[in-house]
Short mmCIF file of C-alpha atoms in Angstrom, two decimals:
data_model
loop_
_atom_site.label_atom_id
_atom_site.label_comp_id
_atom_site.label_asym_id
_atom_site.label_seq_id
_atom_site.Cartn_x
_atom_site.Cartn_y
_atom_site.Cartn_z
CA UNK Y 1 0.00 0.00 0.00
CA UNK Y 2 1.26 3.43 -0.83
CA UNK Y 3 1.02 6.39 -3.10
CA UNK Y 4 0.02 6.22 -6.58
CA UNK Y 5 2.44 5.95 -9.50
CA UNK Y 6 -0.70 5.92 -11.81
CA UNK Y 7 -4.07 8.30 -12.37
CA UNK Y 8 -6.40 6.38 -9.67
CA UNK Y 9 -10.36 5.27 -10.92
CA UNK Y 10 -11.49 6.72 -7.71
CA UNK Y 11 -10.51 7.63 -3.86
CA UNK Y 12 -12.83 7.73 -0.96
CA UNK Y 13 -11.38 10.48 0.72
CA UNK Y 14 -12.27 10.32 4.58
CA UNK Y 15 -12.12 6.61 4.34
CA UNK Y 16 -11.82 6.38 8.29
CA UNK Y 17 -14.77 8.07 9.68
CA UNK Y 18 -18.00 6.17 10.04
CA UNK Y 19 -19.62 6.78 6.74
CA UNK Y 20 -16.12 6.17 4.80
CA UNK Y 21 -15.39 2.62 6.93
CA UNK Y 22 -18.24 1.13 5.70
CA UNK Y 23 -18.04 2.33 1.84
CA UNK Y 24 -14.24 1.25 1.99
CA UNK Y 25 -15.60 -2.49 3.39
CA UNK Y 26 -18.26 -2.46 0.65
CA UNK Y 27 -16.00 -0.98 -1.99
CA UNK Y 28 -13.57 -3.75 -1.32
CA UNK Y 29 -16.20 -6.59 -1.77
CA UNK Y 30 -17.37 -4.89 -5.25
CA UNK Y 31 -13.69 -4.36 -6.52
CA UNK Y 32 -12.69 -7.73 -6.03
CA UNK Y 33 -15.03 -8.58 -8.78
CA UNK Y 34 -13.50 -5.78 -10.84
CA UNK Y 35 -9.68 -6.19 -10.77
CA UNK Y 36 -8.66 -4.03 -13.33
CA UNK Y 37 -10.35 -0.59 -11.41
CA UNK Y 38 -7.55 1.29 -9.82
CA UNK Y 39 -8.61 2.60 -6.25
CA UNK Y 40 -7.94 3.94 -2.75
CA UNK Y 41 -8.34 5.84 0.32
CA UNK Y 42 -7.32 9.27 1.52
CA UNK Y 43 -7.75 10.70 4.88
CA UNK Y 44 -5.45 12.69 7.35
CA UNK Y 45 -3.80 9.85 8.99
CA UNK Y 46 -1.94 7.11 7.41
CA UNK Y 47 -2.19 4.80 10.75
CA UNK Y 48 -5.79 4.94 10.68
CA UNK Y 49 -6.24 4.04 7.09
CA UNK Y 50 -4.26 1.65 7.33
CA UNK Y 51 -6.30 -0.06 9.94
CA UNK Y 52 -9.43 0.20 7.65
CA UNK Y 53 -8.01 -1.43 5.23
CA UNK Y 54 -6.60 -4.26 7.61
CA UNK Y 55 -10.12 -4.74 8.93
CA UNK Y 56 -11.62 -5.28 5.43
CA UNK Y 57 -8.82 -7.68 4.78
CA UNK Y 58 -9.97 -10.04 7.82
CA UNK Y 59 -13.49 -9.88 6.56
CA UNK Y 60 -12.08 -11.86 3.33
CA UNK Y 61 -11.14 -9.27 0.83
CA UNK Y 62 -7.81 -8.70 -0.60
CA UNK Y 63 -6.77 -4.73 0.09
CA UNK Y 64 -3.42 -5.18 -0.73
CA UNK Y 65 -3.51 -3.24 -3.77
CA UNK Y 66 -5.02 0.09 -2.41
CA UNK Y 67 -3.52 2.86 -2.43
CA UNK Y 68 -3.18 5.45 0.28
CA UNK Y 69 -3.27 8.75 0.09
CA UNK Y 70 -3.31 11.95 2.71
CA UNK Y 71 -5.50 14.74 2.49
CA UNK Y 72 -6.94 17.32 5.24
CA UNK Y 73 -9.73 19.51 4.05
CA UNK Y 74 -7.56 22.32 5.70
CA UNK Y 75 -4.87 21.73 3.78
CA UNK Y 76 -5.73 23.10 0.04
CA UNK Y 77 -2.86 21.87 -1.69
CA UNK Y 78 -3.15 18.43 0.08
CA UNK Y 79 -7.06 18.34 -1.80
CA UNK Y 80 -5.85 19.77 -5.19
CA UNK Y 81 -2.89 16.68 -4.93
CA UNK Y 82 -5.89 14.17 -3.95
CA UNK Y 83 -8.25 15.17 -7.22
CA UNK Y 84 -5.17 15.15 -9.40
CA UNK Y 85 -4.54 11.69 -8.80
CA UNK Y 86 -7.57 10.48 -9.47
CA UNK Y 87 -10.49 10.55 -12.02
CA UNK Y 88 -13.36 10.79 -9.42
CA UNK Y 89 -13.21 11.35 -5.61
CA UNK Y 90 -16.05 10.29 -3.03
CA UNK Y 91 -16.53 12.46 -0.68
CA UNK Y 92 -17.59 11.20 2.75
CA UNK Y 93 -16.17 13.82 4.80
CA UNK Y 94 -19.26 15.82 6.42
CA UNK Y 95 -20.66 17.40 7.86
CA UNK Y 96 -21.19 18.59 4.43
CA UNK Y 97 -21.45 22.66 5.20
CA UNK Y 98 -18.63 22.80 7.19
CA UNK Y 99 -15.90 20.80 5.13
CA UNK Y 100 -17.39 19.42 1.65
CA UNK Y 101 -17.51 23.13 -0.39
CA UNK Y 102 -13.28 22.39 -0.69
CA UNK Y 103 -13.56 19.11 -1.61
CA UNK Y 104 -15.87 20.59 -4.77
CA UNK Y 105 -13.44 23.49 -5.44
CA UNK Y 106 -10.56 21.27 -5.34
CA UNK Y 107 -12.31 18.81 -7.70
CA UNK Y 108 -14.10 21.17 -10.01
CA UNK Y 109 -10.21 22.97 -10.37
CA UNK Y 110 -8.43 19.62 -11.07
CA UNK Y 111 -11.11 18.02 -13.86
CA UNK Y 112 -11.99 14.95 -11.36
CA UNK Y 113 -15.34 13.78 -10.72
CA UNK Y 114 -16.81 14.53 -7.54
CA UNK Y 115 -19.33 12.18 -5.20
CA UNK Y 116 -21.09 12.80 -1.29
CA UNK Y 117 -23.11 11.32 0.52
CA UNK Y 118 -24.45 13.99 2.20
CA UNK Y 119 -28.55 14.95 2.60
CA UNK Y 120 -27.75 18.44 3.23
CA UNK Y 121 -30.20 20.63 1.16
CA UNK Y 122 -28.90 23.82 2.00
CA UNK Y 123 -25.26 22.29 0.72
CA UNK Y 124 -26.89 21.15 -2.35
CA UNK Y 125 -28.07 24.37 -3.24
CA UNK Y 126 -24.01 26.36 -2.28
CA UNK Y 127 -22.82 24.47 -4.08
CA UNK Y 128 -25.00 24.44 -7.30
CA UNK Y 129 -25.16 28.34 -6.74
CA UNK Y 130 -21.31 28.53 -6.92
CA UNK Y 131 -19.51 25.37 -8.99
CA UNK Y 132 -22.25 24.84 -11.62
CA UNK Y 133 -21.18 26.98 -14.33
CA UNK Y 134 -17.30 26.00 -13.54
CA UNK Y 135 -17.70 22.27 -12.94
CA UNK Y 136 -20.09 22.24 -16.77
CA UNK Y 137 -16.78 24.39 -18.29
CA UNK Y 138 -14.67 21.68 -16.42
CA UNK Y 139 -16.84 18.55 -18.12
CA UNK Y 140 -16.80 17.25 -14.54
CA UNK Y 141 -19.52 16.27 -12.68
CA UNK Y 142 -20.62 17.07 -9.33
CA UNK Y 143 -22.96 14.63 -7.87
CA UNK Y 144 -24.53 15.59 -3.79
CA UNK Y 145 -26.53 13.38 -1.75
CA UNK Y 146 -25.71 10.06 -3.15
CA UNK Y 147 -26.48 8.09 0.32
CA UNK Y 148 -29.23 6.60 2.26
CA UNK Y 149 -31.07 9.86 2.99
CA UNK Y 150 -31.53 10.90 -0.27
CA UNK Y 151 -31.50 7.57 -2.49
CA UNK Y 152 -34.17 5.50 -0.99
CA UNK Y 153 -36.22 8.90 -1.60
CA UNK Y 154 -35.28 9.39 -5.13
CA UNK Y 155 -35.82 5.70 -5.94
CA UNK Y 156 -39.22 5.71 -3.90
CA UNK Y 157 -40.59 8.95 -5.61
CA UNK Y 158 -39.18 7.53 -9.13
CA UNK Y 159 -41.51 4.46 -8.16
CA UNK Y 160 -44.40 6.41 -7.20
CA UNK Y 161 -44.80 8.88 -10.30
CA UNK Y 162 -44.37 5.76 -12.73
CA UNK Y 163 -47.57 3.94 -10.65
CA UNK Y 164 -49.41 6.66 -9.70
CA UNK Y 165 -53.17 7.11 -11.32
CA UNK Y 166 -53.39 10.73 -11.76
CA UNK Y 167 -51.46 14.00 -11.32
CA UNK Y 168 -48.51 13.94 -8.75
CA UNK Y 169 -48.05 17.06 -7.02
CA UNK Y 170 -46.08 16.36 -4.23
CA UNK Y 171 -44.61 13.95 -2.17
CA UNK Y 172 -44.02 14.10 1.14
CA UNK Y 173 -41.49 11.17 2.80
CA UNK Y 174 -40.60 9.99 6.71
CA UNK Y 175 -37.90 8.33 8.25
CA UNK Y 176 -38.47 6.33 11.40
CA UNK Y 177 -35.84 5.11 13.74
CA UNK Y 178 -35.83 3.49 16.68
CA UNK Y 179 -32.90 4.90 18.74
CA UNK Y 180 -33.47 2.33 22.23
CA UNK Y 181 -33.28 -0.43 19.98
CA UNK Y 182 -30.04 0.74 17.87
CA UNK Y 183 -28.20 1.58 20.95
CA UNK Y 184 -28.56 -1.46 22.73
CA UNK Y 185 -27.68 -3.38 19.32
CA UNK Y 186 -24.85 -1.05 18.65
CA UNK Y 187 -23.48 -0.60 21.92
CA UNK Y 188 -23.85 3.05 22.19
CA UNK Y 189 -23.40 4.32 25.32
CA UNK Y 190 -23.36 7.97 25.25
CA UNK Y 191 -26.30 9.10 22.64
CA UNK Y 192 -27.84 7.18 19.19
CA UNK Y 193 -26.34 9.95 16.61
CA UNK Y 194 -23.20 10.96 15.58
CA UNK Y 195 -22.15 14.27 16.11
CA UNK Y 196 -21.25 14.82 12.76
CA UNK Y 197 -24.89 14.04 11.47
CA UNK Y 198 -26.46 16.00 14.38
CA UNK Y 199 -24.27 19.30 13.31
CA UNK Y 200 -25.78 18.37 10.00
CA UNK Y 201 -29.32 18.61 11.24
CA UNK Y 202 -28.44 21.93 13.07
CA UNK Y 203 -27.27 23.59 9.79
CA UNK Y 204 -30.30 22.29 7.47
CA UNK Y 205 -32.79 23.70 10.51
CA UNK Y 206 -30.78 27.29 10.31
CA UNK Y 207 -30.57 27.21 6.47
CA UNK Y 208 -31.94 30.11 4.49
CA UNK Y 209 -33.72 30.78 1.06
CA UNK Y 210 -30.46 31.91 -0.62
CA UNK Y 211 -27.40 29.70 0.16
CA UNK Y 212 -25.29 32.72 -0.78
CA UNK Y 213 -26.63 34.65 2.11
CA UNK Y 214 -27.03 32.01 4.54
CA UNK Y 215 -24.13 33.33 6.90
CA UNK Y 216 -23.73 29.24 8.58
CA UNK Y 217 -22.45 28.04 5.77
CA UNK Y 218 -18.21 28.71 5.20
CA UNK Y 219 -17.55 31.28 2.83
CA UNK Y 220 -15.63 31.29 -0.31
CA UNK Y 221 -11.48 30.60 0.54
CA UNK Y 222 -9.63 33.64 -0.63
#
């Protein structure tokens, strides 16, 4: 494991948090059925990554072939190295309005393809507002809220409209959890949501009609 000598497929930058973990697990499991796609992780700390890719190895899959690469959304050059090595990045660094607009500008700059997971509206629309015209100029795409709180919604909606017997207006969707029972399965002690998602709630409650003038959301690096 180690740097790149060659342009990557793809990188799944924050590959240690929660979110990345379990892509990085799955991603393993689909590549080994693809052995000719060139892949890896990037985060801030080798050590870490390093142990993600160990655990996915004792679950059966062969990671001996990813590479590893460091990036810090703090760290602009470290970002612009990450999407020049590689023809798409997947972002699963969030929360989404406090880190994910560099991630885009780093991308959008470099011509690499650009993936989140987030389900951040009020990101959505920032970034839209302020990479569209650049990223179509680029020929790169820019794809937000490519997880389970926006997918199962898309696909469900998709679903409706092509069954529905009539006009459809609107849609309207839930989620229900049932945090007693996912703490006591996961073993969560000290709350049933990660901070990371609840500082994502906080900023979608606090967002504003215009993204550009929605003063919680990072502003434009200089």
């Amino acid at each position: 494991m180690g740097a790149p000598h060659e342009l990557l497929d793809l990188v799944i930058f924050g590959g240690n948090g929660y979110t990345g973990r379990l892509a990085v697990h799955q991603m393993a499991v689909v590549m080994s059925q693809h052995p000719g796609v060139r892949w890896g992780v990037a985060g801030r700390s080798r050590g870490k990554l390093e142990a993600v890719l160990r655990e996915a190895k004792e679950k059966g899959v062969d990671t001996s072939d990813v590479a590893i690469l460091l990036a810090d959304v703090d760290d602009a050059d470290s970002l612009s190295r990450l999407c020049r090595s590689c023809r798409l990045v997947v972002n699963c660094c969030g929360p989404y309005a406090r880190y994910g607009e560099w991630v885009v500008a780093a991308a959008v700059a470099e011509g690499c393809h650009h993936v989140d997971v987030s389900a951040e509206n009020h990101f959505t629309r920032l970034i839209e507002s302020r990479y569209d015209a650049a990223a179509r100029k680029a020929g790169v795409f820019v794809i937000t809220s490519c997880g389970l709180s926006s997918v199962p919604v898309d696909v469900g909606v998709t679903y409706l409209e092509q069954n529905f017997q009539g006009t459809l207006s609107y849609v309207d969707s839930y989620l229900t959890t049932h945090p007693t029972a996912v703490s006591v399965l996961r073993g969560w002690r000290h709350g049933v949501i990660r901070y990371s998602s609840w500082e994502s709630m906080i900023h979608g409650m606090a967002q504003k009609k215009d993204p550009e003038e929605d003063h919680t959301l990072p502003q434009k690096r200089r």
